[in-house]
PDB file of C-alpha atoms in Angstrom:
ATOM      1  CA  MET A  21      71.438 -69.203  17.354  1.00 54.00           C
ATOM      2  CA  TYR A  22      71.516 -72.765  16.099  1.00 59.00           C
ATOM      3  CA  SER A  23      74.226 -75.188  17.219  1.00 67.00           C
ATOM      4  CA  PRO A  24      76.361 -76.928  14.538  1.00 67.00           C
ATOM      5  CA  ILE A  25      74.377 -80.168  14.907  1.00 71.00           C
ATOM      6  CA  HIS A  26      71.076 -78.294  14.541  1.00 67.00           C
ATOM      7  CA  LYS A  27      72.411 -76.603  11.407  1.00 68.00           C
ATOM      8  CA  ARG A  28      73.378 -79.977   9.936  1.00 72.00           C
ATOM      9  CA  ILE A  29      69.941 -81.353  10.721  1.00 72.00           C
ATOM     10  CA  ARG A  30      68.260 -78.357   9.080  1.00 78.00           C
ATOM     11  CA  ARG A  31      70.448 -78.715   5.973  1.00 77.00           C
ATOM     12  CA  SER A  32      69.691 -82.447   5.794  1.00 79.00           C
ATOM     13  CA  LEU A  33      65.954 -81.846   6.077  1.00 82.00           C
ATOM     14  CA  ALA A  34      66.097 -79.135   3.412  1.00 84.00           C
ATOM     15  CA  SER A  35      68.020 -81.452   1.099  1.00 87.00           C
ATOM     16  CA  PHE A  36      65.551 -84.292   1.705  1.00 89.00           C
ATOM     17  CA  GLU A  37      62.634 -81.964   0.959  1.00 93.00           C
ATOM     18  CA  LYS A  38      64.182 -80.917  -2.361  1.00 94.00           C
ATOM     19  CA  LYS A  39      64.935 -84.521  -3.336  1.00 93.00           C
ATOM     20  CA  ALA A  40      61.337 -85.484  -2.558  1.00 95.00           C
ATOM     21  CA  ARG A  41      60.048 -82.550  -4.592  1.00 94.00           C
ATOM     22  CA  LEU A  42      62.192 -83.599  -7.545  1.00 96.00           C
ATOM     23  CA  TRP A  43      61.094 -87.236  -7.290  1.00 94.00           C
ATOM     24  CA  LEU A  44      57.441 -86.220  -7.330  1.00 95.00           C
ATOM     25  CA  HIS A  45      58.122 -83.945 -10.308  1.00 95.00           C
ATOM     26  CA  PHE A  46      59.696 -86.748 -12.328  1.00 95.00           C
ATOM     27  CA  MET A  47      56.987 -89.213 -11.313  1.00 94.00           C
ATOM     28  CA  LYS A  48      54.257 -87.043 -12.862  1.00 94.00           C
ATOM     29  CA  HIS A  49      55.171 -88.581 -16.221  1.00 91.00           C
ATOM     30  CA  PRO A  50      57.076 -91.825 -15.590  1.00 94.00           C
ATOM     31  CA  THR A  51      57.954 -94.265 -18.343  1.00 94.00           C
ATOM     32  CA  LEU A  52      58.696 -97.962 -18.477  1.00 91.00           C
ATOM     33  CA  ARG A  53      61.053 -97.490 -21.411  1.00 91.00           C
ATOM     34  CA  VAL A  54      64.534 -98.564 -20.395  1.00 91.00           C
ATOM     35  CA  PRO A  55      67.115 -95.824 -21.095  1.00 91.00           C
ATOM     36  CA  ILE A  56      69.545 -96.600 -23.877  1.00 88.00           C
ATOM     37  CA  GLY A  57      73.056 -96.780 -22.479  1.00 92.00           C
ATOM     38  CA  ARG A  58      74.187 -95.160 -19.233  1.00 95.00           C
ATOM     39  CA  SER A  59      74.260 -91.408 -18.885  1.00 97.00           C
ATOM     40  CA  ILE A  60      74.563 -88.405 -16.601  1.00 97.00           C
ATOM     41  CA  VAL A  61      71.886 -85.820 -17.354  1.00 97.00           C
ATOM     42  CA  PHE A  62      72.347 -82.349 -15.892  1.00 98.00           C
ATOM     43  CA  TYR A  63      68.975 -80.788 -15.049  1.00 97.00           C
ATOM     44  CA  CYS A  64      68.025 -77.158 -14.705  1.00 97.00           C
ATOM     45  CA  ASN A  65      64.225 -77.278 -14.661  1.00 95.00           C
ATOM     46  CA  GLY A  66      63.163 -74.746 -12.028  1.00 94.00           C
ATOM     47  CA  VAL A  67      61.783 -77.298  -9.560  1.00 96.00           C
ATOM     48  CA  VAL A  68      64.572 -76.373  -7.099  1.00 95.00           C
ATOM     49  CA  PRO A  69      66.870 -73.298  -6.987  1.00 93.00           C
ATOM     50  CA  HIS A  70      69.807 -73.637  -9.391  1.00 95.00           C
ATOM     51  CA  GLY A  71      71.834 -70.516  -8.583  1.00 93.00           C
ATOM     52  CA  GLY A  72      73.173 -67.999 -11.069  1.00 93.00           C
ATOM     53  CA  MET A  73      74.705 -68.601 -14.471  1.00 95.00           C
ATOM     54  CA  VAL A  74      78.208 -69.433 -13.226  1.00 97.00           C
ATOM     55  CA  ASP A  75      76.858 -71.896 -10.639  1.00 97.00           C
ATOM     56  CA  ARG A  76      75.058 -73.656 -13.471  1.00 98.00           C
ATOM     57  CA  LEU A  77      78.170 -73.698 -15.655  1.00 98.00           C
ATOM     58  CA  LYS A  78      80.206 -75.149 -12.788  1.00 98.00           C
ATOM     59  CA  GLY A  79      77.688 -77.958 -12.384  1.00 98.00           C
ATOM     60  CA  ILE A  80      77.423 -78.660 -16.103  1.00 98.00           C
ATOM     61  CA  ILE A  81      81.168 -78.861 -16.692  1.00 98.00           C
ATOM     62  CA  SER A  82      81.783 -80.911 -13.551  1.00 98.00           C
ATOM     63  CA  CYS A  83      79.106 -83.408 -14.592  1.00 98.00           C
ATOM     64  CA  TYR A  84      80.485 -83.543 -18.133  1.00 98.00           C
ATOM     65  CA  GLU A  85      83.989 -84.342 -16.877  1.00 98.00           C
ATOM     66  CA  LEU A  86      82.584 -86.905 -14.419  1.00 98.00           C
ATOM     67  CA  ALA A  87      80.753 -88.618 -17.281  1.00 98.00           C
ATOM     68  CA  ARG A  88      83.930 -88.679 -19.383  1.00 98.00           C
ATOM     69  CA  LEU A  89      85.961 -90.198 -16.564  1.00 97.00           C
ATOM     70  CA  GLU A  90      83.381 -92.897 -15.845  1.00 97.00           C
ATOM     71  CA  GLY A  91      82.572 -93.714 -19.480  1.00 97.00           C
ATOM     72  CA  LEU A  92      78.987 -92.386 -19.421  1.00 97.00           C
ATOM     73  CA  ASP A  93      77.143 -90.299 -21.976  1.00 97.00           C
ATOM     74  CA  PHE A  94      76.372 -86.711 -20.948  1.00 98.00           C
ATOM     75  CA  ARG A  95      73.220 -84.727 -21.704  1.00 97.00           C
ATOM     76  CA  ILE A  96      71.623 -81.482 -20.541  1.00 97.00           C
ATOM     77  CA  VAL A  97      67.991 -80.661 -19.810  1.00 97.00           C
ATOM     78  CA  TYR A  98      68.014 -76.885 -19.259  1.00 97.00           C
ATOM     79  CA  THR A  99      64.543 -75.360 -19.451  1.00 95.00           C
ATOM     80  CA  SER A 100      64.400 -72.787 -16.623  1.00 94.00           C
ATOM     81  CA  PRO A 101      63.930 -69.911 -16.858  1.00 93.00           C
ATOM     82  CA  VAL A 102      64.844 -70.208 -20.560  1.00 95.00           C
ATOM     83  CA  ASP A 103      65.568 -73.023 -22.990  1.00 96.00           C
ATOM     84  CA  LEU A 104      69.352 -73.226 -23.246  1.00 97.00           C
ATOM     85  CA  GLY A 105      69.003 -74.452 -26.828  1.00 97.00           C
ATOM     86  CA  ASP A 106      67.757 -70.993 -27.836  1.00 97.00           C
ATOM     87  CA  PHE A 107      71.170 -69.575 -26.946  1.00 98.00           C
ATOM     88  CA  PHE A 108      73.677 -72.402 -27.465  1.00 98.00           C
ATOM     89  CA  VAL A 109      73.985 -75.440 -29.703  1.00 98.00           C
ATOM     90  CA  SER A 110      76.180 -78.459 -29.102  1.00 98.00           C
ATOM     91  CA  GLY A 111      79.858 -78.222 -29.903  1.00 98.00           C
ATOM     92  CA  THR A 112      81.708 -81.444 -30.648  1.00 98.00           C
ATOM     93  CA  HIS A 113      79.770 -83.232 -27.890  1.00 98.00           C
ATOM     94  CA  ASP A 114      76.027 -83.655 -28.394  1.00 97.00           C
ATOM     95  CA  TRP A 115      74.341 -82.724 -25.105  1.00 98.00           C
ATOM     96  CA  THR A 116      70.778 -82.411 -26.435  1.00 95.00           C
ATOM     97  CA  GLN A 117      67.942 -83.673 -24.283  1.00 88.00           C
ATOM     98  CA  PRO A 118      67.531 -87.485 -24.331  1.00 85.00           C
ATOM     99  CA  LYS A 119      64.278 -88.923 -25.657  1.00 82.00           C
ATOM    100  CA  GLU A 120      63.521 -91.467 -22.931  1.00 81.00           C
ATOM    101  CA  GLY A 121      61.609 -90.270 -19.882  1.00 88.00           C
ATOM    102  CA  PHE A 122      62.179 -90.971 -16.202  1.00 94.00           C
ATOM    103  CA  ASN A 123      62.096 -94.711 -15.490  1.00 96.00           C
ATOM    104  CA  PRO A 124      61.830 -95.127 -11.700  1.00 95.00           C
ATOM    105  CA  PHE A 125      63.615 -98.490 -11.839  1.00 95.00           C
ATOM    106  CA  TYR A 126      66.606 -97.351 -13.880  1.00 96.00           C
ATOM    107  CA  SER A 127      66.859 -93.630 -13.053  1.00 96.00           C
ATOM    108  CA  ARG A 128      68.123 -91.867  -9.941  1.00 96.00           C
ATOM    109  CA  VAL A 129      67.624 -88.304  -8.715  1.00 96.00           C
ATOM    110  CA  CYS A 130      71.087 -86.999  -7.762  1.00 97.00           C
ATOM    111  CA  TYR A 131      70.613 -83.786  -5.797  1.00 97.00           C
ATOM    112  CA  TYR A 132      74.059 -82.610  -4.653  1.00 97.00           C
ATOM    113  CA  MET A 133      73.747 -78.816  -4.647  1.00 96.00           C
ATOM    114  CA  ASP A 134      76.454 -77.307  -2.387  1.00 94.00           C
ATOM    115  CA  ASP A 135      77.591 -80.821  -1.427  1.00 95.00           C
ATOM    116  CA  PHE A 136      81.386 -80.783  -1.172  1.00 94.00           C
ATOM    117  CA  ASN A 137      81.656 -84.118   0.636  1.00 93.00           C
ATOM    118  CA  THR A 138      79.934 -86.847  -1.373  1.00 95.00           C
ATOM    119  CA  ASP A 139      82.180 -88.829  -3.720  1.00 94.00           C
ATOM    120  CA  LEU A 140      80.155 -88.572  -6.922  1.00 97.00           C
ATOM    121  CA  ARG A 141      82.391 -91.059  -8.717  1.00 96.00           C
ATOM    122  CA  GLU A 142      81.092 -93.729  -6.353  1.00 96.00           C
ATOM    123  CA  VAL A 143      77.515 -92.538  -6.923  1.00 96.00           C
ATOM    124  CA  VAL A 144      77.640 -93.083 -10.687  1.00 97.00           C
ATOM    125  CA  ARG A 145      79.301 -96.495 -10.437  1.00 95.00           C
ATOM    126  CA  SER A 146      75.986 -98.138  -9.582  1.00 92.00           C
ATOM    127  CA  ARG A 147      75.540-100.577 -12.467  1.00 90.00           C
ATOM    128  CA  ARG A 148      71.778-100.874 -11.991  1.00 93.00           C
ATOM    129  CA  VAL A 149      71.139 -97.182 -12.648  1.00 96.00           C
ATOM    130  CA  ARG A 150      71.232 -96.102 -16.274  1.00 96.00           C
ATOM    131  CA  ARG A 151      70.255 -92.452 -15.949  1.00 96.00           C
ATOM    132  CA  PHE A 152      71.665 -90.215 -13.235  1.00 97.00           C
ATOM    133  CA  CYS A 153      69.578 -87.021 -13.043  1.00 97.00           C
ATOM    134  CA  PHE A 154      72.027 -84.495 -11.614  1.00 98.00           C
ATOM    135  CA  PHE A 155      71.394 -81.213  -9.797  1.00 98.00           C
ATOM    136  CA  TYR A 156      74.829 -79.753  -9.069  1.00 98.00           C
ATOM    137  CA  ASN A 157      76.554 -76.361  -8.791  1.00 98.00           C
ATOM    138  CA  ILE A 158      80.182 -76.968  -7.826  1.00 98.00           C
ATOM    139  CA  ASN A 159      83.440 -76.882  -9.774  1.00 98.00           C
ATOM    140  CA  ALA A 160      84.690 -80.361  -8.895  1.00 98.00           C
ATOM    141  CA  LEU A 161      87.555 -80.587 -11.382  1.00 98.00           C
ATOM    142  CA  LYS A 162      90.149 -80.419  -8.603  1.00 97.00           C
ATOM    143  CA  ARG A 163      88.567 -83.548  -7.118  1.00 97.00           C
ATOM    144  CA  TRP A 164      88.341 -85.320 -10.479  1.00 96.00           C
ATOM    145  CA  TYR A 165      91.961 -84.434 -11.367  1.00 97.00           C
ATOM    146  CA  PRO A 166      93.884 -84.090  -8.075  1.00 97.00           C
ATOM    147  CA  ASP A 167      97.313 -84.167  -9.760  1.00 98.00           C
ATOM    148  CA  LEU A 168      96.696 -81.158 -12.014  1.00 98.00           C
ATOM    149  CA  ASP A 169      97.843 -77.649 -11.091  1.00 98.00           C
ATOM    150  CA  LYS A 170      95.529 -74.619 -11.301  1.00 97.00           C
ATOM    151  CA  GLU A 171      96.661 -73.645 -14.796  1.00 98.00           C
ATOM    152  CA  SER A 172      95.945 -77.137 -16.121  1.00 98.00           C
ATOM    153  CA  LEU A 173      92.576 -77.299 -14.358  1.00 98.00           C
ATOM    154  CA  ASP A 174      91.589 -73.931 -15.848  1.00 98.00           C
ATOM    155  CA  ALA A 175      92.626 -75.139 -19.307  1.00 98.00           C
ATOM    156  CA  LYS A 176      90.505 -78.263 -18.879  1.00 98.00           C
ATOM    157  CA  TRP A 177      87.503 -76.155 -17.799  1.00 98.00           C
ATOM    158  CA  ARG A 178      87.900 -73.936 -20.889  1.00 98.00           C
ATOM    159  CA  SER A 179      88.241 -76.936 -23.161  1.00 98.00           C
ATOM    160  CA  ALA A 180      85.112 -78.539 -21.729  1.00 98.00           C
ATOM    161  CA  PHE A 181      83.124 -75.339 -22.210  1.00 98.00           C
ATOM    162  CA  HIS A 182      84.087 -75.025 -25.870  1.00 98.00           C
ATOM    163  CA  THR A 183      83.478 -78.733 -26.430  1.00 98.00           C
ATOM    164  CA  LEU A 184      79.919 -78.324 -25.175  1.00 98.00           C
ATOM    165  CA  PHE A 185      78.787 -74.868 -26.273  1.00 98.00           C
ATOM    166  CA  VAL A 186      78.623 -72.837 -29.462  1.00 98.00           C
ATOM    167  CA  PRO A 187      76.510 -69.631 -29.362  1.00 98.00           C
ATOM    168  CA  THR A 188      73.511 -69.562 -31.674  1.00 98.00           C
ATOM    169  CA  ALA A 189      73.411 -67.014 -34.483  1.00 97.00           C
ATOM    170  CA  MET A 190      70.899 -65.022 -32.422  1.00 97.00           C
ATOM    171  CA  LEU A 191      73.169 -64.818 -29.385  1.00 97.00           C
ATOM    172  CA  SER A 192      76.294 -64.190 -31.452  1.00 97.00           C
ATOM    173  CA  GLY A 193      74.529 -61.275 -33.101  1.00 97.00           C
ATOM    174  CA  ARG A 194      73.874 -59.667 -29.711  1.00 96.00           C
ATOM    175  CA  LEU A 195      77.454 -59.902 -28.419  1.00 96.00           C
ATOM    176  CA  LEU A 196      79.445 -56.699 -28.256  1.00 95.00           C
ATOM    177  CA  SER A 197      82.482 -56.206 -30.462  1.00 87.00           C
ATOM    178  CA  VAL A 198      85.176 -53.748 -29.382  1.00 91.00           C
ATOM    179  CA  GLN A 199      88.240 -53.592 -31.613  1.00 90.00           C
ATOM    180  CA  GLU A 200      90.556 -51.895 -29.116  1.00 94.00           C
ATOM    181  CA  ARG A 201      92.067 -53.523 -26.057  1.00 96.00           C
ATOM    182  CA  TYR A 202      90.341 -52.723 -22.785  1.00 98.00           C
ATOM    183  CA  ILE A 203      90.128 -53.613 -19.112  1.00 98.00           C
ATOM    184  CA  CYS A 204      87.024 -54.301 -17.023  1.00 98.00           C
ATOM    185  CA  CYS A 205      86.003 -53.521 -13.466  1.00 98.00           C
ATOM    186  CA  HIS A 206      83.199 -55.632 -12.010  1.00 98.00           C
ATOM    187  CA  ALA A 207      81.184 -54.506  -8.975  1.00 97.00           C
ATOM    188  CA  ARG A 208      78.661 -56.967  -7.544  1.00 95.00           C
ATOM    189  CA  PHE A 209      76.386 -55.276  -4.987  1.00 95.00           C
ATOM    190  CA  THR A 210      73.526 -57.845  -5.015  1.00 92.00           C
ATOM    191  CA  SER A 211      70.646 -56.233  -3.055  1.00 92.00           C
ATOM    192  CA  LEU A 212      72.732 -53.651  -1.138  1.00 95.00           C
ATOM    193  CA  MET A 213      71.746 -50.695  -3.346  1.00 94.00           C
ATOM    194  CA  GLY A 214      68.074 -51.640  -3.311  1.00 92.00           C
ATOM    195  CA  ASP A 215      67.837 -51.646  -7.112  1.00 91.00           C
ATOM    196  CA  PHE A 216      68.574 -55.284  -7.987  1.00 84.00           C
ATOM    197  CA  ARG A 217      66.545 -58.382  -7.124  1.00 84.00           C
ATOM    198  CA  ASP A 218      68.830 -61.129  -5.906  1.00 80.00           C
ATOM    199  CA  THR A 219      68.825 -64.126  -3.584  1.00 80.00           C
ATOM    200  CA  THR A 220      69.989 -61.768  -0.800  1.00 82.00           C
ATOM    201  CA  LYS A 221      67.710 -59.247   0.937  1.00 87.00           C
ATOM    202  CA  ALA A 222      70.021 -56.811   2.769  1.00 92.00           C
ATOM    203  CA  VAL A 223      69.658 -53.144   1.736  1.00 95.00           C
ATOM    204  CA  LEU A 224      71.926 -50.364   2.978  1.00 96.00           C
ATOM    205  CA  THR A 225      70.775 -47.030   4.357  1.00 97.00           C
ATOM    206  CA  GLU A 226      71.110 -44.024   2.045  1.00 97.00           C
ATOM    207  CA  LYS A 227      74.204 -42.854   3.886  1.00 97.00           C
ATOM    208  CA  GLU A 228      75.761 -46.313   3.690  1.00 97.00           C
ATOM    209  CA  LYS A 229      74.985 -46.513  -0.033  1.00 97.00           C
ATOM    210  CA  GLU A 230      76.732 -43.224  -0.754  1.00 97.00           C
ATOM    211  CA  THR A 231      79.750 -44.217   1.340  1.00 96.00           C
ATOM    212  CA  LEU A 232      80.078 -47.546  -0.466  1.00 97.00           C
ATOM    213  CA  ILE A 233      79.646 -45.958  -3.898  1.00 97.00           C
ATOM    214  CA  ARG A 234      82.405 -43.459  -3.117  1.00 97.00           C
ATOM    215  CA  GLN A 235      84.630 -46.262  -1.879  1.00 96.00           C
ATOM    216  CA  VAL A 236      84.211 -48.278  -5.089  1.00 97.00           C
ATOM    217  CA  LEU A 237      84.557 -45.243  -7.351  1.00 97.00           C
ATOM    218  CA  ASP A 238      87.895 -44.482  -5.675  1.00 96.00           C
ATOM    219  CA  MET A 239      89.048 -48.010  -6.535  1.00 96.00           C
ATOM    220  CA  ILE A 240      88.053 -47.480 -10.174  1.00 97.00           C
ATOM    221  CA  GLU A 241      89.906 -44.172 -10.332  1.00 95.00           C
ATOM    222  CA  GLN A 242      93.034 -45.858  -8.949  1.00 96.00           C
ATOM    223  CA  ILE A 243      92.805 -48.697 -11.488  1.00 97.00           C
ATOM    224  CA  LYS A 244      92.308 -46.179 -14.290  1.00 96.00           C
ATOM    225  CA  ALA A 245      95.399 -44.219 -13.205  1.00 95.00           C
ATOM    226  CA  GLU A 246      97.523 -47.387 -13.298  1.00 95.00           C
ATOM    227  CA  ASN A 247      96.365 -48.633 -16.736  1.00 93.00           C
ATOM    228  CA  GLN A 248      96.754 -47.398 -20.297  1.00 93.00           C
ATOM    229  CA  TYR A 249      93.675 -49.147 -21.716  1.00 96.00           C
ATOM    230  CA  PRO A 250      90.066 -47.888 -21.748  1.00 96.00           C
ATOM    231  CA  VAL A 251      88.146 -48.874 -18.597  1.00 97.00           C
ATOM    232  CA  TYR A 252      84.698 -50.476 -18.736  1.00 98.00           C
ATOM    233  CA  VAL A 253      82.635 -50.916 -15.567  1.00 98.00           C
ATOM    234  CA  LEU A 254      80.075 -53.709 -15.253  1.00 98.00           C
ATOM    235  CA  SER A 255      77.716 -54.001 -12.299  1.00 96.00           C
ATOM    236  CA  ASP A 256      74.345 -55.295 -11.164  1.00 93.00           C
ATOM    237  CA  SER A 257      73.417 -51.853  -9.767  1.00 95.00           C
ATOM    238  CA  GLN A 258      71.976 -49.259 -12.127  1.00 93.00           C
ATOM    239  CA  ARG A 259      72.383 -46.638  -9.424  1.00 95.00           C
ATOM    240  CA  PHE A 260      76.101 -47.305  -9.227  1.00 96.00           C
ATOM    241  CA  LEU A 261      76.468 -47.375 -13.018  1.00 96.00           C
ATOM    242  CA  ALA A 262      74.829 -43.943 -13.210  1.00 95.00           C
ATOM    243  CA  HIS A 263      77.627 -42.619 -10.990  1.00 95.00           C
ATOM    244  CA  CYS A 264      80.221 -44.301 -13.221  1.00 95.00           C
ATOM    245  CA  GLU A 265      78.822 -42.591 -16.306  1.00 91.00           C
ATOM    246  CA  ALA A 266      79.714 -39.251 -14.739  1.00 90.00           C
ATOM    247  CA  LEU A 267      83.398 -40.205 -14.463  1.00 91.00           C
ATOM    248  CA  GLN A 268      85.656 -39.034 -17.255  1.00 91.00           C
ATOM    249  CA  GLY A 269      87.019 -41.874 -19.382  1.00 91.00           C
ATOM    250  CA  ILE A 270      84.827 -44.587 -17.811  1.00 96.00           C
ATOM    251  CA  ARG A 271      82.497 -46.590 -20.041  1.00 96.00           C
ATOM    252  CA  ILE A 272      79.536 -48.842 -19.281  1.00 96.00           C
ATOM    253  CA  LEU A 273      77.613 -51.381 -21.341  1.00 95.00           C
ATOM    254  CA  PRO A 274      73.987 -50.986 -22.494  1.00 93.00           C
ATOM    255  CA  GLY A 275      71.141 -53.040 -21.063  1.00 90.00           C
ATOM    256  CA  GLU A 276      69.576 -53.721 -17.680  1.00 88.00           C
ATOM    257  CA  PRO A 277      71.141 -56.500 -15.589  1.00 86.00           C
ATOM    258  CA  GLY A 278      69.043 -59.336 -14.187  1.00 82.00           C
ATOM    259  CA  HIS A 279      69.682 -62.499 -12.164  1.00 81.00           C
ATOM    260  CA  VAL A 280      68.919 -65.655 -14.164  1.00 83.00           C
ATOM    261  CA  GLY A 281      68.086 -67.538 -10.970  1.00 75.00           C
ATOM    262  CA  VAL A 282      65.551 -65.074  -9.545  1.00 75.00           C
ATOM    263  CA  VAL A 283      62.011 -65.281 -10.886  1.00 60.00           C
ATOM    264  CA  GLY A 284      60.386 -62.030 -11.970  1.00 61.00           C
ATOM    265  CA  THR A 285      63.555 -59.917 -12.197  1.00 57.00           C
ATOM    266  CA  ALA A 286      63.074 -59.172 -15.889  1.00 66.00           C
ATOM    267  CA  ASP A 287      62.106 -60.848 -19.136  1.00 87.00           C
ATOM    268  CA  PRO A 288      63.963 -64.199 -18.761  1.00 91.00           C
ATOM    269  CA  ASN A 289      65.319 -64.194 -22.314  1.00 93.00           C
ATOM    270  CA  GLU A 290      66.614 -60.634 -22.002  1.00 92.00           C
ATOM    271  CA  ALA A 291      68.058 -61.333 -18.550  1.00 91.00           C
ATOM    272  CA  PHE A 292      69.931 -64.374 -19.865  1.00 94.00           C
ATOM    273  CA  THR A 293      71.120 -62.491 -22.959  1.00 95.00           C
ATOM    274  CA  LYS A 294      72.351 -59.496 -20.951  1.00 94.00           C
ATOM    275  CA  THR A 295      74.089 -61.810 -18.468  1.00 94.00           C
ATOM    276  CA  TRP A 296      75.891 -63.620 -21.254  1.00 97.00           C
ATOM    277  CA  ILE A 297      76.787 -60.372 -23.057  1.00 97.00           C
ATOM    278  CA  ASP A 298      78.466 -59.148 -19.863  1.00 97.00           C
ATOM    279  CA  PHE A 299      80.201 -62.499 -19.271  1.00 98.00           C
ATOM    280  CA  ASP A 300      81.502 -62.641 -22.845  1.00 98.00           C
ATOM    281  CA  PHE A 301      82.651 -59.005 -22.712  1.00 98.00           C
ATOM    282  CA  LEU A 302      84.559 -59.624 -19.477  1.00 98.00           C
ATOM    283  CA  SER A 303      86.196 -62.710 -20.979  1.00 98.00           C
ATOM    284  CA  ARG A 304      87.652 -60.626 -23.848  1.00 97.00           C
ATOM    285  CA  ALA A 305      89.283 -58.028 -21.602  1.00 98.00           C
ATOM    286  CA  GLU A 306      93.030 -57.701 -21.083  1.00 98.00           C
ATOM    287  CA  SER A 307      92.502 -57.610 -17.316  1.00 98.00           C
ATOM    288  CA  VAL A 308      89.473 -58.069 -15.076  1.00 98.00           C
ATOM    289  CA  TYR A 309      89.202 -56.448 -11.645  1.00 98.00           C
ATOM    290  CA  LEU A 310      86.626 -57.594  -9.101  1.00 98.00           C
ATOM    291  CA  LEU A 311      85.906 -54.619  -6.841  1.00 98.00           C
ATOM    292  CA  LEU A 312      85.206 -55.770  -3.308  1.00 97.00           C
ATOM    293  CA  GLY A 313      84.017 -52.958  -1.082  1.00 95.00           C
ATOM    294  CA  ALA A 314      82.416 -53.354   2.340  1.00 92.00           C
ATOM    295  CA  ARG A 315      79.717 -56.081   2.405  1.00 93.00           C
ATOM    296  CA  MET A 316      79.940 -56.601  -1.353  1.00 95.00           C
ATOM    297  CA  TYR A 317      79.672 -60.071  -2.877  1.00 93.00           C
ATOM    298  CA  ASN A 318      82.865 -61.981  -3.710  1.00 95.00           C
ATOM    299  CA  SER A 319      81.417 -63.034  -7.054  1.00 94.00           C
ATOM    300  CA  ASP A 320      82.672 -65.857  -9.250  1.00 97.00           C
ATOM    301  CA  PHE A 321      81.025 -64.247 -12.290  1.00 97.00           C
ATOM    302  CA  SER A 322      83.980 -62.126 -13.375  1.00 98.00           C
ATOM    303  CA  ARG A 323      86.474 -64.694 -12.061  1.00 98.00           C
ATOM    304  CA  TYR A 324      85.146 -67.378 -14.402  1.00 98.00           C
ATOM    305  CA  ALA A 325      84.758 -64.945 -17.283  1.00 98.00           C
ATOM    306  CA  ALA A 326      88.471 -64.176 -16.938  1.00 98.00           C
ATOM    307  CA  LEU A 327      89.195 -67.901 -16.726  1.00 98.00           C
ATOM    308  CA  LEU A 328      87.297 -68.545 -19.950  1.00 98.00           C
ATOM    309  CA  GLY A 329      89.081 -65.768 -21.832  1.00 98.00           C
ATOM    310  CA  GLN A 330      92.481 -66.265 -20.147  1.00 98.00           C
ATOM    311  CA  ALA A 331      92.390 -62.669 -18.954  1.00 98.00           C
ATOM    312  CA  ARG A 332      94.402 -61.470 -15.995  1.00 98.00           C
ATOM    313  CA  PHE A 333      92.191 -61.417 -12.886  1.00 98.00           C
ATOM    314  CA  GLU A 334      92.602 -59.462  -9.668  1.00 98.00           C
ATOM    315  CA  VAL A 335      90.466 -58.804  -6.612  1.00 98.00           C
ATOM    316  CA  VAL A 336      90.697 -55.164  -5.499  1.00 97.00           C
ATOM    317  CA  LYS A 337      89.766 -54.061  -1.992  1.00 96.00           C
ATOM    318  CA  PRO A 338      89.693 -50.572  -0.444  1.00 92.00           C
ATOM    319  CA  GLN A 339      93.033 -49.184   0.606  1.00 80.00           C
ATOM    320  CA  ALA A 340      93.535 -49.070   4.348  1.00 67.00           C
ATOM    321  CA  SER A 341      93.086 -45.527   5.644  1.00 56.00           C
TER     322      SER A 341
END
C-alpha cells in the first residue's frame, strides 16, 4: 500500500508526464504567428485520456463559463476519437477551431484533469499568454458562481450547453422520437459483466453476475409497479439488456453501446452516435432512475441527461433484506 504522500507524488509525476507529452505534441508544428486576441481553447485530441462524454461536456462548459467571466474568447478543438463538428454545429457562440497554431511564447498547456484545487481564474489572468490550451473534465460552475443555488447552477449549465451546441442534421435524424411520456432506468455495469470495454477491468464470476442481474431486475420491477408510464431500460451491458427484454412491459433501445473514451470498443462514429442517442433519450424522460446495485458505477451519465432535460432524477439502491 502507498502512503498518502507517495500517492501525491505518483499523481504529480503522472500529471507532469502528461503535460510533457502534450507540450511535445504541440511543438511538432509550432508557429510564430501571434494569436489574435486572448482565448481559452478546450482540447480533446487523444494525446491524453479525456474520459467519457459527460466528463468532456463538464470540461467544455466549465471552460466556456470561465472564458465568459474573464472576458476571453472560447473555442473547441475536439478531434478524438471523432470530429465533434460532424455531430454538432455552433449555437449562438462560435466555438469552431481557431486558425492560428501553437505559439510557444504566447500559448500555455493547461492540463487540469481531475484537479479540484487549482484556481483556474488566476491561471487565465496571465496577460502574457494569449491562448490557454485546456484539458479539463470537472463541473466547476459552483466555484465560478459560489452564490448560486443548485437549481440556478443547473439552469446555467443547460443554457451554456444550448448556447454552444446544435445537433447536425445527420445526428438529429438518428435521434429517437417517442410521442408518449415515459420513464428511464439506467444501469451502468462498466466491465463487471465482461461484455463492455471500459476504463475499469474488474469482471464478476458467473454466480456474482447472476446475483447482480437479479438484484437490478428487482429494482426495475419495483419502479415499474410504482409508475404509470412505460419503462425503458438503458445499460452498457448487452447481457443485462437481454434479461430486460424478457420482462413484460420493459423496453430497450436499439444499438450496441460503446465508451467514447476507450479505443477499439466499436466504430468511433457509431459509438458516439449511440452514446448521444441514449443521452438525448434519457433527457426527454419524465423521470430518470440510476440503478446502483453492488459494485456498480455511480454514473453521471444519466444524472446530467436528466439535468439537461429537467427530468426528475433519483438514485435507486437495493432494498435492505
